[in-house]
Structures are given as structure tokens and as C-alpha cells.
mmCIF file of C-alpha atoms in Angstrom:
data_model
loop_
_atom_site.group_PDB
_atom_site.id
_atom_site.type_symbol
_atom_site.label_atom_id
_atom_site.label_comp_id
_atom_site.label_asym_id
_atom_site.label_seq_id
_atom_site.Cartn_x
_atom_site.Cartn_y
_atom_site.Cartn_z
ATOM 1 C CA MET V 2 -13.935 29.861 -2.565
ATOM 2 C CA SER V 3 -11.308 29.793 -0.413
ATOM 3 C CA THR V 4 -7.330 29.512 -1.295
ATOM 4 C CA ILE V 5 -5.679 26.528 0.097
ATOM 5 C CA ILE V 6 -2.177 26.245 0.995
ATOM 6 C CA ASP V 7 -0.461 23.686 1.718
ATOM 7 C CA THR V 8 1.398 21.972 4.803
ATOM 8 C CA PHE V 9 1.943 18.738 4.109
ATOM 9 C CA VAL V 10 5.127 17.578 5.364
ATOM 10 C CA ALA V 11 5.376 13.865 4.518
ATOM 11 C CA PRO V 12 7.510 11.812 7.440
ATOM 12 C CA PRO V 13 10.334 10.576 6.375
ATOM 13 C CA CYS V 14 9.851 6.919 4.465
ATOM 14 C CA ARG V 15 13.199 4.357 5.279
ATOM 15 C CA GLU V 16 11.438 1.623 2.654
ATOM 16 C CA GLN V 17 13.162 1.231 -0.929
ATOM 17 C CA ILE V 18 11.791 1.652 -4.517
ATOM 18 C CA THR V 19 11.668 -2.230 -5.661
ATOM 19 C CA LEU V 20 13.384 -2.898 -9.097
ATOM 20 C CA LEU V 21 10.768 -5.063 -10.924
ATOM 21 C CA TYR V 22 11.737 -5.010 -14.649
ATOM 22 C CA GLN V 23 13.724 -2.850 -17.103
ATOM 23 C CA ASP V 24 14.968 -2.403 -20.969
ATOM 24 C CA GLU V 25 16.152 1.020 -22.646
ATOM 25 C CA HIS V 26 12.592 2.520 -22.881
ATOM 26 C CA LEU V 27 10.563 2.012 -19.364
ATOM 27 C CA VAL V 28 11.123 0.803 -15.792
ATOM 28 C CA LEU V 29 8.345 -1.062 -14.094
ATOM 29 C CA ILE V 30 8.727 -0.689 -9.902
ATOM 30 C CA ASN V 31 7.141 -1.633 -6.330
ATOM 31 C CA LYS V 32 5.954 1.412 -4.957
ATOM 32 C CA PRO V 33 6.602 1.706 -0.586
ATOM 33 C CA ALA V 34 3.342 3.127 0.805
ATOM 34 C CA GLY V 35 4.527 6.513 2.778
ATOM 35 C CA LEU V 36 6.530 7.498 -0.823
ATOM 36 C CA LEU V 37 5.636 10.524 -2.373
ATOM 37 C CA SER V 38 4.771 9.366 -6.473
ATOM 38 C CA LEU V 39 6.185 13.318 -6.929
ATOM 39 C CA SER V 40 8.208 16.005 -4.766
ATOM 40 C CA GLY V 41 6.611 18.524 -3.255
ATOM 41 C CA LYS V 42 7.046 22.578 -3.168
ATOM 42 C CA ASP V 43 8.049 22.635 0.425
ATOM 43 C CA PRO V 44 11.925 21.195 0.173
ATOM 44 C CA ARG V 45 11.203 18.862 3.366
ATOM 45 C CA ASN V 46 9.372 16.641 0.685
ATOM 46 C CA LEU V 47 11.836 16.008 -2.039
ATOM 47 C CA ASP V 48 12.758 12.599 -0.604
ATOM 48 C CA SER V 49 9.674 10.965 -3.933
ATOM 49 C CA VAL V 50 9.194 7.936 -6.464
ATOM 50 C CA HIS V 51 10.667 10.919 -9.085
ATOM 51 C CA HIS V 52 13.379 12.005 -6.869
ATOM 52 C CA ARG V 53 14.919 8.959 -6.026
ATOM 53 C CA LEU V 54 14.226 7.033 -9.733
ATOM 54 C CA VAL V 55 16.508 9.888 -11.739
ATOM 55 C CA GLN V 56 19.639 9.647 -9.786
ATOM 56 C CA ARG V 57 19.555 6.254 -10.645
ATOM 57 C CA PHE V 58 17.646 6.782 -14.175
ATOM 58 C CA PRO V 59 18.599 10.013 -15.557
ATOM 59 C CA GLY V 60 15.508 11.911 -17.760
ATOM 60 C CA CYS V 61 12.613 9.237 -16.424
ATOM 61 C CA THR V 62 9.060 10.740 -15.619
ATOM 62 C CA LEU V 63 5.974 9.406 -14.362
ATOM 63 C CA VAL V 64 3.838 7.765 -16.354
ATOM 64 C CA HIS V 65 1.087 7.864 -13.449
ATOM 65 C CA ARG V 66 1.125 8.788 -9.670
ATOM 66 C CA LEU V 67 0.051 6.292 -6.357
ATOM 67 C CA ASP V 68 -1.216 8.018 -3.182
ATOM 68 C CA PHE V 69 1.033 8.722 -0.245
ATOM 69 C CA GLY V 70 -0.140 6.185 1.595
ATOM 70 C CA THR V 71 -1.263 3.380 -1.486
ATOM 71 C CA SER V 72 1.890 0.705 -2.289
ATOM 72 C CA GLY V 73 1.938 -0.626 -5.885
ATOM 73 C CA LEU V 74 3.501 -1.021 -9.515
ATOM 74 C CA MET V 75 4.487 2.271 -11.269
ATOM 75 C CA VAL V 76 4.753 2.443 -14.703
ATOM 76 C CA ILE V 77 8.108 5.195 -14.511
ATOM 77 C CA ALA V 78 8.792 6.151 -18.948
ATOM 78 C CA ARG V 79 12.693 5.923 -19.618
ATOM 79 C CA ASN V 80 12.540 9.150 -22.871
ATOM 80 C CA LYS V 81 10.240 11.270 -24.089
ATOM 81 C CA GLY V 82 8.734 8.994 -26.278
ATOM 82 C CA ILE V 83 7.687 6.152 -24.447
ATOM 83 C CA ASN V 84 6.804 8.635 -21.812
ATOM 84 C CA ALA V 85 3.990 10.446 -24.606
ATOM 85 C CA LEU V 86 2.733 6.656 -26.019
ATOM 86 C CA LEU V 87 2.339 5.938 -22.573
ATOM 87 C CA CYS V 88 0.641 8.409 -21.576
ATOM 88 C CA GLN V 89 -1.957 7.991 -24.485
ATOM 89 C CA GLN V 90 -2.215 4.126 -23.272
ATOM 90 C CA PHE V 91 -3.607 5.963 -19.627
ATOM 91 C CA SER V 92 -5.914 8.974 -21.056
ATOM 92 C CA GLN V 93 -7.060 6.569 -23.597
ATOM 93 C CA ARG V 94 -7.914 4.014 -20.416
ATOM 94 C CA THR V 95 -5.858 1.149 -22.474
ATOM 95 C CA VAL V 96 -4.575 -0.007 -19.194
ATOM 96 C CA ASP V 97 -6.062 -1.760 -16.488
ATOM 97 C CA LYS V 98 -5.817 -0.330 -12.907
ATOM 98 C CA VAL V 99 -6.119 -2.383 -10.487
ATOM 99 C CA TYR V 100 -6.540 -2.533 -6.212
ATOM 100 C CA THR V 101 -6.370 -4.701 -3.222
ATOM 101 C CA ALA V 102 -8.171 -3.208 -0.495
ATOM 102 C CA LEU V 103 -8.451 -4.484 3.106
ATOM 103 C CA LEU V 104 -11.684 -2.386 3.996
ATOM 104 C CA CYS V 105 -12.981 -2.690 8.577
ATOM 105 C CA GLY V 106 -15.913 -4.032 8.154
ATOM 106 C CA HIS V 107 -17.936 -6.005 6.368
ATOM 107 C CA LEU V 108 -19.106 -5.509 3.143
ATOM 108 C CA ALA V 109 -23.255 -6.922 2.348
ATOM 109 C CA GLU V 110 -22.732 -6.313 -1.415
ATOM 110 C CA ASP V 111 -20.482 -8.433 -2.934
ATOM 111 C CA GLU V 112 -20.017 -6.247 -5.990
ATOM 112 C CA GLY V 113 -20.874 -3.013 -6.918
ATOM 113 C CA ILE V 114 -20.194 1.312 -8.258
ATOM 114 C CA VAL V 115 -20.093 4.292 -6.123
ATOM 115 C CA GLU V 116 -20.562 7.818 -8.348
ATOM 116 C CA ALA V 117 -19.165 10.557 -5.724
ATOM 117 C CA ALA V 118 -17.795 13.885 -6.892
ATOM 118 C CA ILE V 119 -14.368 14.962 -4.790
ATOM 119 C CA ALA V 120 -12.677 18.259 -4.557
ATOM 120 C CA LYS V 121 -9.820 19.094 -2.163
ATOM 121 C CA ASP V 122 -10.366 19.966 1.048
ATOM 122 C CA PRO V 123 -9.776 23.331 1.227
ATOM 123 C CA ALA V 124 -10.056 22.922 5.769
ATOM 124 C CA HIS V 125 -7.498 19.755 5.643
ATOM 125 C CA PHE V 126 -5.585 19.713 2.100
ATOM 126 C CA PRO V 127 -3.832 18.015 1.240
ATOM 127 C CA ARG V 128 -6.832 15.078 1.144
ATOM 128 C CA MET V 129 -9.953 15.607 -1.051
ATOM 129 C CA ALA V 130 -13.551 15.353 0.024
ATOM 130 C CA LEU V 131 -16.933 14.747 -1.128
ATOM 131 C CA CYS V 132 -18.685 17.678 -3.299
ATOM 132 C CA ALA V 133 -21.002 17.969 -4.799
ATOM 133 C CA ARG V 134 -21.027 21.488 -6.166
ATOM 134 C CA HIS V 135 -17.434 21.549 -7.047
ATOM 135 C CA GLY V 136 -15.535 18.449 -7.266
ATOM 136 C CA LYS V 137 -14.899 16.599 -10.345
ATOM 137 C CA PRO V 138 -16.874 13.369 -11.462
ATOM 138 C CA ALA V 139 -15.337 10.001 -10.157
ATOM 139 C CA ARG V 140 -16.686 6.184 -10.631
ATOM 140 C CA SER V 141 -15.248 3.520 -8.656
ATOM 141 C CA ARG V 142 -16.453 0.047 -9.090
ATOM 142 C CA TYR V 143 -15.583 -3.306 -6.590
ATOM 143 C CA ARG V 144 -15.903 -6.417 -5.900
ATOM 144 C CA VAL V 145 -15.444 -8.837 -2.664
ATOM 145 C CA ILE V 146 -12.987 -11.356 -2.570
ATOM 146 C CA ASP V 147 -14.660 -12.466 0.534
ATOM 147 C CA ARG V 148 -15.112 -11.760 3.803
ATOM 148 C CA LEU V 149 -13.036 -13.151 7.182
ATOM 149 C CA TYR V 150 -12.221 -11.964 10.989
ATOM 150 C CA GLN V 151 -9.439 -11.052 12.704
ATOM 151 C CA ALA V 152 -9.179 -12.498 16.219
ATOM 152 C CA ARG V 153 -7.674 -9.773 18.844
ATOM 153 C CA GLU V 154 -7.015 -10.645 22.409
ATOM 154 C CA GLY V 155 -9.610 -9.828 25.507
ATOM 155 C CA GLU V 156 -11.514 -8.038 22.257
ATOM 156 C CA ARG V 157 -14.607 -9.504 20.231
ATOM 157 C CA ALA V 158 -12.955 -10.162 16.336
ATOM 158 C CA LEU V 159 -13.102 -7.923 14.592
ATOM 159 C CA ALA V 160 -14.366 -7.865 10.693
ATOM 160 C CA LEU V 161 -12.707 -7.096 7.381
ATOM 161 C CA THR V 162 -13.506 -7.053 3.905
ATOM 162 C CA ARG V 163 -10.863 -8.124 1.121
ATOM 163 C CA VAL V 164 -12.097 -6.150 -2.258
ATOM 164 C CA THR V 165 -10.831 -5.476 -5.593
ATOM 165 C CA LEU V 166 -10.674 -1.666 -6.589
ATOM 166 C CA THR V 167 -10.952 -0.328 -10.481
ATOM 167 C CA PRO V 168 -11.161 3.516 -10.529
ATOM 168 C CA GLU V 169 -12.383 4.377 -13.853
ATOM 169 C CA THR V 170 -11.567 7.714 -13.706
ATOM 170 C CA GLY V 171 -8.522 8.650 -11.479
ATOM 171 C CA ARG V 172 -9.362 11.789 -8.638
ATOM 172 C CA THR V 173 -6.420 11.985 -5.561
ATOM 173 C CA HIS V 174 -7.211 9.692 -2.568
ATOM 174 C CA GLN V 175 -10.587 8.565 -5.472
ATOM 175 C CA LEU V 176 -10.950 5.040 -3.822
ATOM 176 C CA ARG V 177 -10.349 5.839 -0.229
ATOM 177 C CA ILE V 178 -13.371 8.764 0.186
ATOM 178 C CA HIS V 179 -15.362 6.111 -1.615
ATOM 179 C CA CYS V 180 -14.568 3.461 0.204
ATOM 180 C CA GLN V 181 -15.384 5.765 3.111
ATOM 181 C CA LEU V 182 -19.065 6.968 1.350
ATOM 182 C CA LEU V 183 -19.874 2.614 1.322
ATOM 183 C CA GLY V 184 -19.392 3.288 5.395
ATOM 184 C CA PHE V 185 -15.662 1.298 5.820
ATOM 185 C CA ARG V 186 -12.122 3.087 6.047
ATOM 186 C CA SER V 187 -9.917 1.736 4.045
ATOM 187 C CA LEU V 188 -6.581 -0.236 5.985
ATOM 188 C CA ALA V 189 -4.573 -0.770 3.439
ATOM 189 C CA ALA V 190 -4.668 -0.440 -0.557
ATOM 190 C CA ILE V 191 -1.893 -1.986 -3.260
ATOM 191 C CA CYS V 192 -1.921 -1.071 -6.884
ATOM 192 C CA THR V 193 -1.616 -3.281 -9.701
ATOM 193 C CA VAL V 194 -1.661 -2.036 -13.452
ATOM 194 C CA ALA V 195 -2.601 -4.981 -16.265
ATOM 195 C CA GLY V 196 -2.658 -4.475 -20.038
ATOM 196 C CA SER V 197 -0.588 -4.808 -22.954
ATOM 197 C CA CYS V 198 1.568 -2.583 -23.565
ATOM 198 C CA PRO V 199 1.543 -1.530 -27.814
ATOM 199 C CA ALA V 200 4.258 2.133 -27.071
ATOM 200 C CA ARG V 201 7.308 -0.110 -26.281
ATOM 201 C CA ASN V 202 6.200 -2.354 -29.104
ATOM 202 C CA ALA V 203 5.876 0.692 -31.075
ATOM 203 C CA LEU V 204 9.083 2.564 -30.323
ATOM 204 C CA ARG V 205 11.316 -1.507 -31.235
ATOM 205 C CA GLY V 206 9.161 -1.018 -34.900
#
């Protein structure tokens, strides 16, 4: 396989991180779209969720990531113990991640499953692409919330579908690529995380 060179430079993100909850073990934040979860190797990609938060919460670590263009809830560990326990919950899939997305066009089916392997795209890194030969397995579920039209002055109304997307694997750009495979472009995506927090309860005894 050809060598992949990362030349991506994130444009400046003016939006602020919204702090939703904090205690001595963890922090919950709302990440704005257009902000990296973790700083890149290029010094121009220093700005990120982790870089901003570590100034306020020294020693904090990311338990999971959201794609650059995705906004939504992120869980941040404030110590090694909670990090290990939360990472275990994510790896064992006892935490549910659900995305709400707005797709351009009307989906015919009300719900379904998409299975298609994904790999790094050497020609357009850091983008990912479908790759049955070298890709890692990826599986996503979708369910239609509603179908609507957006009026446009002097043009035909734009057909839109609001869906919930549930990734059963965690590949980079997975949901965006799977939506494209269905034939629909994602205009926006927001992530929510649901589930109990036995990790925090365990530390509290």
C-alpha cells in the first residue's frame, strides 16, 4: 500500500466548548463542529478539545472522539482510574452512542442496516473511504425520524430526511460514508451518549 501523508490543516474554530457537567472524576462537554477532538502532529492543528480542556483540567484524557465536522456530547476522564473504567465501558459497548443527522433527500426505507468496510483514503487523507479489500468491518443502523421539505426562494423545495444513526463499530467517518453509500449526503450530525455510569459509582464505593 502507498504511504499516507497527512496534510490536513484545520481552519480556526471560533466556537467555544460548552461545559455540561463536571465532578471530581469526569467532565461532560458539548463539542462544536469544526474542532478537532485531539491535537494533530502538525503544530497548526494544536487547537482541539483536549488542548483546550487540559488548561482547565490538568491531566484530563479523552475517553472517545468525535469527527472534526461533528458536534455533540463527549465524556472526558479527569483521572487514570475513571479513564480505564470508562474506556472499558466503551470497548464493551455498554455505552450507547446515537447520532441525529440531517440527510439531503428522502430515504425510502424507515430503518435499516449498512455494512461496508472502511479504510484510510491514500489520495485524500485524512478522509476515509469504502474499501472491501483493506478496510475494517463497519456496521451502522439508521431509523427515520421524519421527512420534510425546506423551501428555497425561486427553486424547488429541498427534500430532507432527519434520521438517528447508531454505529455498531467505531470507524472514523463511518456514518458519513455509510450515508453516502445509501445515496444521501449528510448535512449535519449531532452525537448524544447514553448509559449508566458504573465506573464513577465504582470509584465512589
